[in-house]
PDB file of C-alpha atoms and ligand atoms in Angstrom:
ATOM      1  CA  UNK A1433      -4.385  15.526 -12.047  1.00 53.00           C
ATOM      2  CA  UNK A1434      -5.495  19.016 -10.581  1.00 67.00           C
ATOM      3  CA  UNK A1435      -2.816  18.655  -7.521  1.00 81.00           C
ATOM      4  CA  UNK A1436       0.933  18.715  -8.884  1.00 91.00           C
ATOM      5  CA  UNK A1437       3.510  16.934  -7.750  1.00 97.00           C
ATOM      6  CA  UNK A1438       7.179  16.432  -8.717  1.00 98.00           C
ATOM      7  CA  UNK A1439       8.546  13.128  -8.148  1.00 98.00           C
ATOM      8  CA  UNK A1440      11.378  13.746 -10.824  1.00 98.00           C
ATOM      9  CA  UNK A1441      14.599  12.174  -9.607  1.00 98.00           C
ATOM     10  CA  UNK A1442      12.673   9.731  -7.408  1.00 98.00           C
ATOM     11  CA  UNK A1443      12.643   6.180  -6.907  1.00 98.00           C
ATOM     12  CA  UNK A1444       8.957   4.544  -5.631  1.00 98.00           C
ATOM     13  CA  UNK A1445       8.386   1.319  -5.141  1.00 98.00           C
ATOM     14  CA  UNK A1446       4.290   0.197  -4.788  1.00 98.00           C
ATOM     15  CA  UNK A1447       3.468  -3.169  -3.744  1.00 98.00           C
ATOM     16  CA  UNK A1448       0.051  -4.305  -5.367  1.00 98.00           C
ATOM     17  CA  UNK A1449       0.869  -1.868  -8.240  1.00 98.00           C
ATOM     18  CA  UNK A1450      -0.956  -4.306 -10.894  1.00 98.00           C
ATOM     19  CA  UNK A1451      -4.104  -3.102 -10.398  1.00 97.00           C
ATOM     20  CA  UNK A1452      -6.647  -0.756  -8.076  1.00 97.00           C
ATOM     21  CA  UNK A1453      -5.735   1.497  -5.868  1.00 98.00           C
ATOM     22  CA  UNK A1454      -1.932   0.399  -6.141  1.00 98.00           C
ATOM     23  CA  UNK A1455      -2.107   0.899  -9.461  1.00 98.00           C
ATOM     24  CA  UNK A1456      -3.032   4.521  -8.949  1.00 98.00           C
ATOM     25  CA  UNK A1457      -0.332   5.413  -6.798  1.00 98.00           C
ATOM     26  CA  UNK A1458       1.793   3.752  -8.957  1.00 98.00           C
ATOM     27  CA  UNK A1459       0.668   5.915 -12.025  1.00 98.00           C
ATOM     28  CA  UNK A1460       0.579   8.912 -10.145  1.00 98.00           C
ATOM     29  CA  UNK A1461       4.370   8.615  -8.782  1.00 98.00           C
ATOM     30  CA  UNK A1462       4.980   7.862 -12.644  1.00 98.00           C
ATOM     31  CA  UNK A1463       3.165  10.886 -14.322  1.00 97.00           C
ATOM     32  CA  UNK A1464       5.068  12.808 -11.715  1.00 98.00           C
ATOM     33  CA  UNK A1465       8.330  12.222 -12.664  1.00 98.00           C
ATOM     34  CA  UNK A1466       9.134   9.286 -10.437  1.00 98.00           C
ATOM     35  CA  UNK A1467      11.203   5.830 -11.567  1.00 98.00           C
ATOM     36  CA  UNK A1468       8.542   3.425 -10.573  1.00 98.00           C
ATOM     37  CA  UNK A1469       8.913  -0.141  -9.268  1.00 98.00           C
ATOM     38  CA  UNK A1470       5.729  -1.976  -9.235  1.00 98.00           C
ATOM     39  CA  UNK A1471       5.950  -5.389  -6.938  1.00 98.00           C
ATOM     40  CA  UNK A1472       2.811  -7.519  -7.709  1.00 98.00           C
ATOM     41  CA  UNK A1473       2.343 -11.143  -7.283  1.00 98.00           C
ATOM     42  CA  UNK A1474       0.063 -11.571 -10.863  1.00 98.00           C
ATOM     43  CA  UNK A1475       2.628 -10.915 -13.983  1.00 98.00           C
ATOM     44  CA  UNK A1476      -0.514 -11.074 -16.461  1.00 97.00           C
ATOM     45  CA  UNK A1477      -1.615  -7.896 -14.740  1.00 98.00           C
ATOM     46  CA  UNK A1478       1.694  -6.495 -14.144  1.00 98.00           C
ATOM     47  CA  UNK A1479       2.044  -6.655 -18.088  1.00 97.00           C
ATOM     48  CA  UNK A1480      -1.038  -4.828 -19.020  1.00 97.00           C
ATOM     49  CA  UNK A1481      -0.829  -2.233 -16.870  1.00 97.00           C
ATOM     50  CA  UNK A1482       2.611  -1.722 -16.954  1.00 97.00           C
ATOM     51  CA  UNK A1483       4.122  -2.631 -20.605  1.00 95.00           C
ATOM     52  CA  UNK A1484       7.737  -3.930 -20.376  1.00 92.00           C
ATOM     53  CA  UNK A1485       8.501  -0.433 -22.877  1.00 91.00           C
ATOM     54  CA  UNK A1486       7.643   1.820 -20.910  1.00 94.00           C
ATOM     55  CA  UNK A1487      10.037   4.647 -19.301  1.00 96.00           C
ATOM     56  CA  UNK A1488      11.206   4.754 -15.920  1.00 97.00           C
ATOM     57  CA  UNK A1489       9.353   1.855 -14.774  1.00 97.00           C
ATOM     58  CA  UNK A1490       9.862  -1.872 -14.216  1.00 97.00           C
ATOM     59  CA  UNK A1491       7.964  -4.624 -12.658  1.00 98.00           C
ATOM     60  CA  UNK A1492       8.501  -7.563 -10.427  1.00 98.00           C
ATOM     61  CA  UNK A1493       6.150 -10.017 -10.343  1.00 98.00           C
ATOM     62  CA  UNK A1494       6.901 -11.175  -6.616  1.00 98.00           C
ATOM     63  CA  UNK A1495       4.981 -12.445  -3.489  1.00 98.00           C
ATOM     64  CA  UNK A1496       5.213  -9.603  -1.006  1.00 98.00           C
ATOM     65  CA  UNK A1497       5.308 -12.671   1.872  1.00 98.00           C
ATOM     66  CA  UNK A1498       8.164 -14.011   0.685  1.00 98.00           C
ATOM     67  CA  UNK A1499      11.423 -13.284   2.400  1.00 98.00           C
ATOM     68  CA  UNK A1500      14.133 -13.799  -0.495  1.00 98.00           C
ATOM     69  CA  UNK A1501      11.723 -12.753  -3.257  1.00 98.00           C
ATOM     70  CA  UNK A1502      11.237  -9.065  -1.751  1.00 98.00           C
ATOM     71  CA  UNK A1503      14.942  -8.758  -0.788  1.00 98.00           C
ATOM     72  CA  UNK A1504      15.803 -10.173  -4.272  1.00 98.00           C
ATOM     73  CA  UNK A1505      13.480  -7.276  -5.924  1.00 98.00           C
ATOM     74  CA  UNK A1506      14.486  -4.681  -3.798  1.00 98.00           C
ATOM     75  CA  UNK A1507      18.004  -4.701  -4.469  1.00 98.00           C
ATOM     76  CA  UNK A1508      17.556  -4.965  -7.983  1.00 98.00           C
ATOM     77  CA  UNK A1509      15.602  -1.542  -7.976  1.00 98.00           C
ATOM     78  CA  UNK A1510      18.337  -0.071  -5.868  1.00 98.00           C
ATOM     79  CA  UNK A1511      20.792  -1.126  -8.603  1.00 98.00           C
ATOM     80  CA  UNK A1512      18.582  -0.026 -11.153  1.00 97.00           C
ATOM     81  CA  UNK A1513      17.883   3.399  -9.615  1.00 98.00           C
ATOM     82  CA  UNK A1514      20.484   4.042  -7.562  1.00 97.00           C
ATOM     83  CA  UNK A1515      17.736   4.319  -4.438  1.00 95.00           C
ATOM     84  CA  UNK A1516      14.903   3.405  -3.397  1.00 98.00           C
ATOM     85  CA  UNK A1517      12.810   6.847  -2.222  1.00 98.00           C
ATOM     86  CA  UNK A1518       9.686   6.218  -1.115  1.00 99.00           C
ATOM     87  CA  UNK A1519       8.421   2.522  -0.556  1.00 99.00           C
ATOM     88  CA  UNK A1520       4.310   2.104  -0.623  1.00 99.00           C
ATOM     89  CA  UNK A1521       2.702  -1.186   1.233  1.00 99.00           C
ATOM     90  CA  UNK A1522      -0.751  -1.502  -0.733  1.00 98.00           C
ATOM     91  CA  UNK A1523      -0.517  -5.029  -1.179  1.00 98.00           C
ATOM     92  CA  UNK A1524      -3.558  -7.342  -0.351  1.00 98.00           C
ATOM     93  CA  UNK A1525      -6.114  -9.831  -0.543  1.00 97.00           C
ATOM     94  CA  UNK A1526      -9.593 -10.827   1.992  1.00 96.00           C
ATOM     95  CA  UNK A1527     -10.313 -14.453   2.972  1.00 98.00           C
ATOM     96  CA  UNK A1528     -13.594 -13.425   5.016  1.00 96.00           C
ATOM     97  CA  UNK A1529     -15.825 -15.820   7.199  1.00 98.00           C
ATOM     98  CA  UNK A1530     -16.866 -15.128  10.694  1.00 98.00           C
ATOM     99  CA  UNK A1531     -13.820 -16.333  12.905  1.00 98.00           C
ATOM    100  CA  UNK A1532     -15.486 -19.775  14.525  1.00 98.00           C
ATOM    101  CA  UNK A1533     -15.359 -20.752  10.802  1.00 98.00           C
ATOM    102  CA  UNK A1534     -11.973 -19.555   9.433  1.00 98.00           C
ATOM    103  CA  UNK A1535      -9.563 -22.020   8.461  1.00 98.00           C
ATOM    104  CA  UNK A1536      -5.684 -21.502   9.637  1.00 98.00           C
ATOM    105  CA  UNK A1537      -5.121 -21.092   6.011  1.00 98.00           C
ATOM    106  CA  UNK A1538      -7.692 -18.151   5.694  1.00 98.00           C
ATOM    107  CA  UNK A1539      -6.561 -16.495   8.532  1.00 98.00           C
ATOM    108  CA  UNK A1540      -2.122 -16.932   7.692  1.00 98.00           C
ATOM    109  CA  UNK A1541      -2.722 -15.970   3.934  1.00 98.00           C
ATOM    110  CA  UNK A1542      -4.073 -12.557   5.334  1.00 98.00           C
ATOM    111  CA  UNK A1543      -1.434 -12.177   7.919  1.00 98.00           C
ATOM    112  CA  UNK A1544       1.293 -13.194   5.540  1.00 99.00           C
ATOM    113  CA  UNK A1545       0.650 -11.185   2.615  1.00 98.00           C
ATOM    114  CA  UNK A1546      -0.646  -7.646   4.762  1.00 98.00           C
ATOM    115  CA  UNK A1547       1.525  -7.324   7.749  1.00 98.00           C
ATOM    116  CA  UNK A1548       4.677  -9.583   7.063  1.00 99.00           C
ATOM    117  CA  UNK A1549       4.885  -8.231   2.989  1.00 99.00           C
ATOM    118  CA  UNK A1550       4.487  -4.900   4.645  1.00 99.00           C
ATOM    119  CA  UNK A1551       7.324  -5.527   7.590  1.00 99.00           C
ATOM    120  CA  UNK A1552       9.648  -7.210   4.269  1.00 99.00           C
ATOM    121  CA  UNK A1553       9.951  -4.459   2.227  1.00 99.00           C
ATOM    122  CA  UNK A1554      10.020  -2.174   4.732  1.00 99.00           C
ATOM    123  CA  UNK A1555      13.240  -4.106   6.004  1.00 99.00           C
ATOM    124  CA  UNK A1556      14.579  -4.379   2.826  1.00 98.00           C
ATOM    125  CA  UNK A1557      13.840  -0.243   1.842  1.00 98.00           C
ATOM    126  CA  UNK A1558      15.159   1.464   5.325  1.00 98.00           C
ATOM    127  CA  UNK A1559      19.100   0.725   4.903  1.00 98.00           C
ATOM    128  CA  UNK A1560      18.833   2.318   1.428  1.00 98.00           C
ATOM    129  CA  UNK A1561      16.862   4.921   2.657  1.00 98.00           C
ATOM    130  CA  UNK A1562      18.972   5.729   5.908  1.00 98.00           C
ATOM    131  CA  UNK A1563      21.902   5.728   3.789  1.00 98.00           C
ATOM    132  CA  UNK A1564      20.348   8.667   1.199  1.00 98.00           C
ATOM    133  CA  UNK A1565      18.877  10.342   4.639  1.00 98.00           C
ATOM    134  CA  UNK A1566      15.685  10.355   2.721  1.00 98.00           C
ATOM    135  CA  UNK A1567      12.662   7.816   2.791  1.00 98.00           C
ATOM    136  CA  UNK A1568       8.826   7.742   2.735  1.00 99.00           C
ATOM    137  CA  UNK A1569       7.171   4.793   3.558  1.00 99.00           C
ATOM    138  CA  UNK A1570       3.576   4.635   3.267  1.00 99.00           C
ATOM    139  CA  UNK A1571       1.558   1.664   4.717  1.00 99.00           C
ATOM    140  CA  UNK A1572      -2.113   0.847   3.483  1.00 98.00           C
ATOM    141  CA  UNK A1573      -4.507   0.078   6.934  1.00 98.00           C
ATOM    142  CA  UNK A1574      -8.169  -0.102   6.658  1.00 98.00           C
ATOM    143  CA  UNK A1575     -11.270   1.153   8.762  1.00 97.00           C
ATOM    144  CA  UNK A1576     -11.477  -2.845   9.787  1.00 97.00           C
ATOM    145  CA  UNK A1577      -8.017  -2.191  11.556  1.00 98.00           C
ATOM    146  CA  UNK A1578      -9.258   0.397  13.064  1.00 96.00           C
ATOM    147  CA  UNK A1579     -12.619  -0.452  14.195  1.00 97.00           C
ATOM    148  CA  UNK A1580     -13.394  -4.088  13.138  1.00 97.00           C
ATOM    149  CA  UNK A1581     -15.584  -5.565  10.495  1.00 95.00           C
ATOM    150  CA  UNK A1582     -17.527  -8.829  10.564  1.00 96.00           C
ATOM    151  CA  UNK A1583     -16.693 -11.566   8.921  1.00 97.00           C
ATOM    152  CA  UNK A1584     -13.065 -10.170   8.376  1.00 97.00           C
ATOM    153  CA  UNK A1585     -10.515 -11.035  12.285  1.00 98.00           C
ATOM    154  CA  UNK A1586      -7.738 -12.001   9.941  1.00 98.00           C
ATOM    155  CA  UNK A1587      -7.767  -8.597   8.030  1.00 98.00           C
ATOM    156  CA  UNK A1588      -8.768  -6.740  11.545  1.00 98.00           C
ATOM    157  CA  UNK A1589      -5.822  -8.507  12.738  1.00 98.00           C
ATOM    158  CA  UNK A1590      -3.383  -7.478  10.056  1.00 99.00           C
ATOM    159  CA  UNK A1591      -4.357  -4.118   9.089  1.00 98.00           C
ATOM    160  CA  UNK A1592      -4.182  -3.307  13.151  1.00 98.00           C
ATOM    161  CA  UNK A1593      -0.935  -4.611  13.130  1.00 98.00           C
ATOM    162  CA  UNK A1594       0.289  -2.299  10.291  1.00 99.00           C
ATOM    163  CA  UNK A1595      -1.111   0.785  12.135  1.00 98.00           C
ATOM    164  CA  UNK A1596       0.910  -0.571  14.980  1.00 98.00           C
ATOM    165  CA  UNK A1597       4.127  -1.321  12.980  1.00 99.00           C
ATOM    166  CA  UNK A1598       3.618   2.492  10.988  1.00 99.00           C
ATOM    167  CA  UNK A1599       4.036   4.102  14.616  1.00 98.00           C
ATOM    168  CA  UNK A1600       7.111   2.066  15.824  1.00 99.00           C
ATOM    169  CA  UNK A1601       8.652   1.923  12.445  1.00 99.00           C
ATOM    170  CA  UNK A1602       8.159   5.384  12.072  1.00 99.00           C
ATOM    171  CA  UNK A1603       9.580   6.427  15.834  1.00 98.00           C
ATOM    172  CA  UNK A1604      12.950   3.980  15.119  1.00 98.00           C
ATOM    173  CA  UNK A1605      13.607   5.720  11.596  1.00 98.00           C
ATOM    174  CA  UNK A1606      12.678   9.519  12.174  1.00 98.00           C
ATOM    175  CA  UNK A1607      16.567  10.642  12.732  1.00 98.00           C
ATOM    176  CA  UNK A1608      17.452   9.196   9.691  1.00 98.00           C
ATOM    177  CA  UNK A1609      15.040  11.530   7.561  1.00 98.00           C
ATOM    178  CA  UNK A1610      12.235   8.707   6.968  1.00 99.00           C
ATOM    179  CA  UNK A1611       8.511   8.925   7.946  1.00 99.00           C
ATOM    180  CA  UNK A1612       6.327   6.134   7.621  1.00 99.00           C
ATOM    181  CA  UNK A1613       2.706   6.976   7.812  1.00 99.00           C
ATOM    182  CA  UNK A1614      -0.495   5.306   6.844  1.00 98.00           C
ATOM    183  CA  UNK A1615      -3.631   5.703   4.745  1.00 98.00           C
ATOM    184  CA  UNK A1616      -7.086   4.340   5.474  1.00 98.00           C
ATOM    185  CA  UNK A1617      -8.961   3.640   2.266  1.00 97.00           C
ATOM    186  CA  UNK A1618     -12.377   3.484   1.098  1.00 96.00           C
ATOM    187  CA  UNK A1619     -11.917   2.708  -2.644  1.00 96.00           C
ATOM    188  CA  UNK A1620     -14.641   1.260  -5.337  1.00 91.00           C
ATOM    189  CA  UNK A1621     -11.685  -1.439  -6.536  1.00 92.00           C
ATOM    190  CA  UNK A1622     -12.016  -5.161  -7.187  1.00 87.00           C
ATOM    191  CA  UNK A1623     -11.572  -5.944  -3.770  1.00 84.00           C
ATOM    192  CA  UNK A1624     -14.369  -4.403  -2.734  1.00 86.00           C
ATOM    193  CA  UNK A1625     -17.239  -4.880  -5.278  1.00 88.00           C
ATOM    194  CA  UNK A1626     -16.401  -8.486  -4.929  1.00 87.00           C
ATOM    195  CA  UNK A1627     -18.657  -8.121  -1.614  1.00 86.00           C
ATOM    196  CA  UNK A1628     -21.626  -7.931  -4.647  1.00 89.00           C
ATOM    197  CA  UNK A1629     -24.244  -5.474  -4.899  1.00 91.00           C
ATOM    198  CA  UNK A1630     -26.796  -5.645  -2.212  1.00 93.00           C
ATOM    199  CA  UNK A1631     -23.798  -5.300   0.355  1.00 89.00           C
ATOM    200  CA  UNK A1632     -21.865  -2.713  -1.490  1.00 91.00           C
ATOM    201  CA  UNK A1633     -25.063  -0.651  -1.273  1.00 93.00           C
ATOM    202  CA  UNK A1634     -25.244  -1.169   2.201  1.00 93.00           C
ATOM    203  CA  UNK A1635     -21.627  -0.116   2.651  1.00 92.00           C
ATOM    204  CA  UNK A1636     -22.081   3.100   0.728  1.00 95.00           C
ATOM    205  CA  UNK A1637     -24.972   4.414   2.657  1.00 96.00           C
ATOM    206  CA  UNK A1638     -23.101   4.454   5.996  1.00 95.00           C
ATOM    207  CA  UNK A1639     -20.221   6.583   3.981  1.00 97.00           C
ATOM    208  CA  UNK A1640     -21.270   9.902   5.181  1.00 97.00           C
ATOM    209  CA  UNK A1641     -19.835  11.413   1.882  1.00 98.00           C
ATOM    210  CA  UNK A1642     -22.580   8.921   0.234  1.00 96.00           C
ATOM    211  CA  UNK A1643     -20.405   7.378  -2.112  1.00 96.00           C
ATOM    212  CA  UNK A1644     -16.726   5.191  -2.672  1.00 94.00           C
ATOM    213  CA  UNK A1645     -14.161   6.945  -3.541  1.00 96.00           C
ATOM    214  CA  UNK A1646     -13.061   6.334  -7.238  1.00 95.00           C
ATOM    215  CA  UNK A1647      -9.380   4.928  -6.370  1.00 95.00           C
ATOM    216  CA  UNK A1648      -7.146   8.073  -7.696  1.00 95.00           C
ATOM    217  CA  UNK A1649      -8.603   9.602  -4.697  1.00 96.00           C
ATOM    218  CA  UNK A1650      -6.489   7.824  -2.589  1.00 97.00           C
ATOM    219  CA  UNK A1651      -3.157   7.957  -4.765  1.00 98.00           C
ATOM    220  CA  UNK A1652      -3.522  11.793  -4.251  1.00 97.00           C
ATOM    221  CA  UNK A1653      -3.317  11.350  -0.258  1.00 98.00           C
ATOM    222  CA  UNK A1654      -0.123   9.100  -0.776  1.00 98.00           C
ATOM    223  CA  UNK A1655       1.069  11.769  -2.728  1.00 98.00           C
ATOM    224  CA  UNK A1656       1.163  14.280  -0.306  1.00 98.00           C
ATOM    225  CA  UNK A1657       2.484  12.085   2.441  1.00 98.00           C
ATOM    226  CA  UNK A1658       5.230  10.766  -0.193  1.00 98.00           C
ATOM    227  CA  UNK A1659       6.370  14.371  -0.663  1.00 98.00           C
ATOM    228  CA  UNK A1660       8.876  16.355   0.696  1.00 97.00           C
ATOM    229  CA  UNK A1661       6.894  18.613   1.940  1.00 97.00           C
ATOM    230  CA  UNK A1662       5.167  16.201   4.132  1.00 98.00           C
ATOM    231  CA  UNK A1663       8.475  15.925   5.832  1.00 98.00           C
ATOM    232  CA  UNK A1664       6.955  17.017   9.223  1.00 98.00           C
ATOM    233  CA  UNK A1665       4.466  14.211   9.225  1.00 98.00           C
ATOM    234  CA  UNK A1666       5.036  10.713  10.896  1.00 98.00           C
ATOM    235  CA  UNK A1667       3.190   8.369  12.744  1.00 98.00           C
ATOM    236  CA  UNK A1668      -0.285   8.985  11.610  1.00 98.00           C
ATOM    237  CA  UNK A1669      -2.858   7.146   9.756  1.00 98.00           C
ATOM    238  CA  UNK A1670      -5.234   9.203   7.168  1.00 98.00           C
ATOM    239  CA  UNK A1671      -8.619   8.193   6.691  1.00 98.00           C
ATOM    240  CA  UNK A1672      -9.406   8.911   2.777  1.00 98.00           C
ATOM    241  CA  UNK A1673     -13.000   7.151   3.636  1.00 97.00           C
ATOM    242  CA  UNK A1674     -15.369   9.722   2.883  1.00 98.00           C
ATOM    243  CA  UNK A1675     -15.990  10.259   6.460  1.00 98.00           C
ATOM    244  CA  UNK A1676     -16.996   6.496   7.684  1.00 96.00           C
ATOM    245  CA  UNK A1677     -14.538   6.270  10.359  1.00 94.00           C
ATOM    246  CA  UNK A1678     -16.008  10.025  12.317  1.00 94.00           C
TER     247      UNK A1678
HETATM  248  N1  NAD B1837     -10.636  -0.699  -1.710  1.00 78.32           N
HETATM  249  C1  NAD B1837     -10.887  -0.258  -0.482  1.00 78.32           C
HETATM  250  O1  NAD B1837     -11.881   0.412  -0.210  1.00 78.32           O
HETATM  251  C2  NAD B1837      -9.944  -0.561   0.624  1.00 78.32           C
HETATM  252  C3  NAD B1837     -10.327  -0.236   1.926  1.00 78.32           C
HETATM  253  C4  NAD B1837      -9.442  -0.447   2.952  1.00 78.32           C
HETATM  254  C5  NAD B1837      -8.188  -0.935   2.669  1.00 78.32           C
HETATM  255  N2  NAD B1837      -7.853  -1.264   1.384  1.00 78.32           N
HETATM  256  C6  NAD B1837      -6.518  -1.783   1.149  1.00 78.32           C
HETATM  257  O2  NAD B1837      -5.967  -1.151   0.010  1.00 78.32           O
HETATM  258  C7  NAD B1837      -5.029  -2.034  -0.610  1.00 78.32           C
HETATM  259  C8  NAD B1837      -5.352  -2.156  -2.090  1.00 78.32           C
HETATM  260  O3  NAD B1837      -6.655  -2.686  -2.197  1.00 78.32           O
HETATM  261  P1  NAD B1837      -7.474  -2.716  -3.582  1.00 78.32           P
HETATM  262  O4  NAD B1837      -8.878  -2.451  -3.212  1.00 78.32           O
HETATM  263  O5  NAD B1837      -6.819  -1.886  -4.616  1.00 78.32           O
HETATM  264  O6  NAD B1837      -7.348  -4.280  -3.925  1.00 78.32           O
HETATM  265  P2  NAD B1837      -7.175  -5.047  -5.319  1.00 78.32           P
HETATM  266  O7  NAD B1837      -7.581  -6.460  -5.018  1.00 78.32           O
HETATM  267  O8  NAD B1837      -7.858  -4.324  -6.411  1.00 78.32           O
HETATM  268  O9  NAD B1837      -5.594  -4.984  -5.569  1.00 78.32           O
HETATM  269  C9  NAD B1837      -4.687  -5.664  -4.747  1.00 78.32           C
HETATM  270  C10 NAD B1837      -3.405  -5.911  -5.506  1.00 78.32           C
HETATM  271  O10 NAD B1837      -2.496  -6.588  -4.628  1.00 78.32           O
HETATM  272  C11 NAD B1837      -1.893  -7.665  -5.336  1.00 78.32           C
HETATM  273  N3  NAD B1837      -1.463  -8.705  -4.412  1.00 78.32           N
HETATM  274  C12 NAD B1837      -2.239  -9.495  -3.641  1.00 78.32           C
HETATM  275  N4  NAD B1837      -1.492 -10.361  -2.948  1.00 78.32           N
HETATM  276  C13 NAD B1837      -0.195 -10.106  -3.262  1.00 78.32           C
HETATM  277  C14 NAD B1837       1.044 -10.667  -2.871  1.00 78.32           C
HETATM  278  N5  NAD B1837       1.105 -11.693  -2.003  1.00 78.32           N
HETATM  279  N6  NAD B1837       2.181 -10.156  -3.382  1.00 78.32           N
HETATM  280  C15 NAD B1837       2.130  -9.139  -4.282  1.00 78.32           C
HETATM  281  N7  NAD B1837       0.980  -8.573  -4.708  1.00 78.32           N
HETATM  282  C16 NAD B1837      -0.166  -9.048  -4.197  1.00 78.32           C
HETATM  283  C17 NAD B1837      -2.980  -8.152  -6.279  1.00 78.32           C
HETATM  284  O11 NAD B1837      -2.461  -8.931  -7.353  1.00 78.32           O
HETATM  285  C18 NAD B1837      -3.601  -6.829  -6.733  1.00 78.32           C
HETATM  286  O12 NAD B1837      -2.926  -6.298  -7.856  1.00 78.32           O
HETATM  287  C19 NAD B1837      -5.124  -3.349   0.163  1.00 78.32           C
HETATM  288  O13 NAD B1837      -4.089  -3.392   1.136  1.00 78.32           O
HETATM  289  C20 NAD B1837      -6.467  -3.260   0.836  1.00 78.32           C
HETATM  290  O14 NAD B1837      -6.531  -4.070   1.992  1.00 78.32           O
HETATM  291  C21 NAD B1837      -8.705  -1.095   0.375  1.00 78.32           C
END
């Protein structure tokens, strides 16, 4: 990594850690130092990325969208740790169709595991982080929340909703030291080359960098807005998109 960070002494929890761009974040916060908590909902994954050996790390294979799961996890890393520091929202899946076709199931699964996962462990982070008078949270939105996409209301809906929650949350918790920001991705993960290639070509040539980002690109953004010297930042959401959403 050419940017340095420090984490040491830091707790992070990353939602979606297994894989992608959580995964990143997650490795970044570890190579820096950090204790790492990685909250995914596939344990297969969790394993291989994150070997049950390893150093300053542990993993909870848990649905973000599930009340007693996330409060269950989250006090464990608190015990564990002794905090909880910094608290990243990546988790998230698509269940895309053009809205006169989407099922209620399709559109709750999106809602449930985007903008209530990220409003649970947010919940469950801010008393440990108001009582250290330390926190950043960092919340994972998307162009589509911003400007739309076809085929996609129910992750319009949610990722809208989390740029909405990132400015309340982060005007109720600013006297207690925490910020809560957002990033914007544009990532080549899973998630998005599961589009296929005719469309993924399509997508790139409106980037007007001209490419995805490779997703380490965006675990450097959440570094900087995890730091401490970010501590004069709150409220915003930063596009790491190459430029789609000028
Ligand atoms: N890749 C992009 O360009 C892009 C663009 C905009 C926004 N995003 C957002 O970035 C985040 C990460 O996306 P990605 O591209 O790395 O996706 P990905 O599919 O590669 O990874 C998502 C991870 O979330 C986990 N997950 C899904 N549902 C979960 C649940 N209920 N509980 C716990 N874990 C769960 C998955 O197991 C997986 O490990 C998502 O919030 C996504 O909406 C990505």
């Amino acid at each position: 990594m050419s940017i340095t960070f420090d984490f040491t002494g830091r707790t992070a929890v990353v939602t979606g850690g297994a894989q992608g761009i959580g995964l990143e974040i997650a490795t970044l916060f570890h190579r820096a130092g950090a204790r790492v908590a990685v909250l995914d909902r596939d344990p297969a994954a969790l394993e291989k990325a994150w070997p049950a050996d390893m150093d300053r790390c542990r993993t909870h294979a848990v649905d973000v969208s599930d009340s007693g799961q996330v409060a269950a996890a989250i006090d464990d890393i608190a015990r564990w740790a002794g905090s909880v520091d910094i608290a990243v929202n990546n988790a998230g899946i698509t269940r895309d169709t053009v809205v006169w076709k989407m099922s209620d199931e399709q559109w709750q699964a999106v809602l449930d595991v985007h903008l209530k996962g990220t409003f649970l462990v947010t919940r469950a982070v801010v008393p440990y982080m108001r009582a250290a008078g330390f926190g950043r949270i960092v919340n994972v939105t998307s162009y589509t929340g911003l400007h739309g996409t076809i085929g996609q209301a129910n992750y319009a809906a949610a990722k809208g909703g989390i740029v909405a929650f990132t400015k309340t949350v982060a005007k109720e918790v600013a006297r207690f030291g925490i910020t809560v920001n957002a990033i914007s991705p544009n990532a080549a993960t899973a998630m998005v080359k599961a589009v296929g290639e005719e469309r993924l070509a399509a997508m790139t040539a409106t980037v007007p960098l001209g490419r995805f980002a490779e997703p380490a690109e965006m675990a450097t953004a959440v570094g900087y807005l995890a730091a401490d010297e970010s501590a004069y930042v709150t409220g915003v959401v930063l596009p790491v998109d190459g430029g789609l959403a000028i």
